[in-house]
Short mmCIF file of C-alpha atoms in Angstrom, two decimals:
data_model
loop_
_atom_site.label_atom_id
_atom_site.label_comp_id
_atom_site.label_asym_id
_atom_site.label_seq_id
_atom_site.Cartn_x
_atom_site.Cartn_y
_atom_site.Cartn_z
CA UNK W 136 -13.10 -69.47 -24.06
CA UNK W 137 -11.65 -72.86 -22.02
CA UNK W 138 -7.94 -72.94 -22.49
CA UNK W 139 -7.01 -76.79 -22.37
CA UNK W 140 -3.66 -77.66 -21.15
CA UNK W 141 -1.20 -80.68 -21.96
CA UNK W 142 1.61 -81.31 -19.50
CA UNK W 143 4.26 -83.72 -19.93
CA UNK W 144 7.88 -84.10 -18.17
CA UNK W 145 10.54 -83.57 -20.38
CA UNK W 146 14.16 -83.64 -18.81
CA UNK W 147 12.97 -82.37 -15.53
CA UNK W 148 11.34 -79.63 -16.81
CA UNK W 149 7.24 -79.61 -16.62
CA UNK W 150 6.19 -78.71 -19.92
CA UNK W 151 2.39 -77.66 -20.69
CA UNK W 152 1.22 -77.26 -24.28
CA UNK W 153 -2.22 -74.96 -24.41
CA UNK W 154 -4.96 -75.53 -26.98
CA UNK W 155 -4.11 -71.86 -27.72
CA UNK W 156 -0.96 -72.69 -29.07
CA UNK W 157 1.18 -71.37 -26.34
CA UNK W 158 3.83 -73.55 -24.45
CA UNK W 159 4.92 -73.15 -20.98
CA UNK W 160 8.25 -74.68 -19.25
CA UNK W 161 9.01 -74.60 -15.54
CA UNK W 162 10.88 -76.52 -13.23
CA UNK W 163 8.59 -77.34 -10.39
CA UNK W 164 4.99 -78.15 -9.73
CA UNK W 165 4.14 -75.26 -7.73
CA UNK W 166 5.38 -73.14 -10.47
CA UNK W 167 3.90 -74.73 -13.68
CA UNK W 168 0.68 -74.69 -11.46
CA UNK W 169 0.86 -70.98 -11.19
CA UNK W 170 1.85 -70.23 -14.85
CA UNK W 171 -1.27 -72.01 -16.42
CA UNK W 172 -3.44 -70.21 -13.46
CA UNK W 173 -2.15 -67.17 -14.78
CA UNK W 174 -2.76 -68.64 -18.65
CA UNK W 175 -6.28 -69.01 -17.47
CA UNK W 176 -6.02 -73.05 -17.26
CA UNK W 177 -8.68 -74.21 -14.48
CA UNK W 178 -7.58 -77.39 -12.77
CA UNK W 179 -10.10 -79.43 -14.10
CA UNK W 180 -9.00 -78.58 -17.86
CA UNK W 181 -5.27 -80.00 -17.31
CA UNK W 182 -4.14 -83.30 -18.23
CA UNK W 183 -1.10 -85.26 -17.60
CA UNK W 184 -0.02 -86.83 -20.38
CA UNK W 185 3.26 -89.70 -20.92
CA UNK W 186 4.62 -89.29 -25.06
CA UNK W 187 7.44 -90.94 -26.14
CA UNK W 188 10.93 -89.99 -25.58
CA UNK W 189 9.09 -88.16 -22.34
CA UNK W 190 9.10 -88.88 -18.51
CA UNK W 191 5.68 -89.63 -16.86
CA UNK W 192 4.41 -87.63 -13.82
CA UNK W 193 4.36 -89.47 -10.74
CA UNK W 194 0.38 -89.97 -9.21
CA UNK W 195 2.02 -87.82 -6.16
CA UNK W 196 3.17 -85.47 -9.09
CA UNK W 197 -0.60 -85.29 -10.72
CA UNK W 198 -2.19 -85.07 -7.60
CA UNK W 199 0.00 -82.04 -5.98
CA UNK W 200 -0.79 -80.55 -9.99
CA UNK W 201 -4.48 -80.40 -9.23
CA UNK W 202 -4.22 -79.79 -5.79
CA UNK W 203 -2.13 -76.31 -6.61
CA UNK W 204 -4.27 -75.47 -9.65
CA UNK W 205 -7.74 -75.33 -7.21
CA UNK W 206 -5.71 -73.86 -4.25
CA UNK W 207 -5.11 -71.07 -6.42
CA UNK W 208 -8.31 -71.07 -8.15
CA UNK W 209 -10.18 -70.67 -4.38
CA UNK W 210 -7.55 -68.09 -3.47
CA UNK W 211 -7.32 -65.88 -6.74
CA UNK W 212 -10.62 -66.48 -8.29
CA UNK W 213 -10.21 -63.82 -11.05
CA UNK W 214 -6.71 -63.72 -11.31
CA UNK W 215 -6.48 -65.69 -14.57
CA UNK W 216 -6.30 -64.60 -18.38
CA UNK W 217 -2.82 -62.84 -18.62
CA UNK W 218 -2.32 -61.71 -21.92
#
């Protein structure tokens, strides 16, 4: 099953929503990166989003995102799908 993830920047804070109905918060890129590798998120299923009363991510921001998620996705191939 492809988890899809939503990630917005709310007050500093990365915040993914998953089409599973799960949320994740963490403070840095690196980190949010490794939380939805660990949700099973593949890079190529997470999308930056701007919403109202939200931050947007910076292109340096999306691109270090991505870069992160496939890192870890070369690195830890079947790491994903914590439950």
């Amino acid at each position: 099953m492809t988890i899809n993830a939503s990630v917005v920047l709310e007050k500093n804070e990365f915040v993914a929503e998953l089409s599973d109905g799960r949320q994740i918060r963490q403070s840095g890129v690196r980190e949010i990166a490794s939380a939805l590798h660990r949700a099973g998120v593949l890079a190529q299923n997470a999308q930056c989003e701007w919403r109202a009363g939200h931050r947007m991510l910076t292109a340096g921001q999306q691109v270090a995102l991505n870069a992160e998620m496939r890192r870890l996705e070369h690195l830890l191939p079947g790491i994903p799908m914590a439950a």
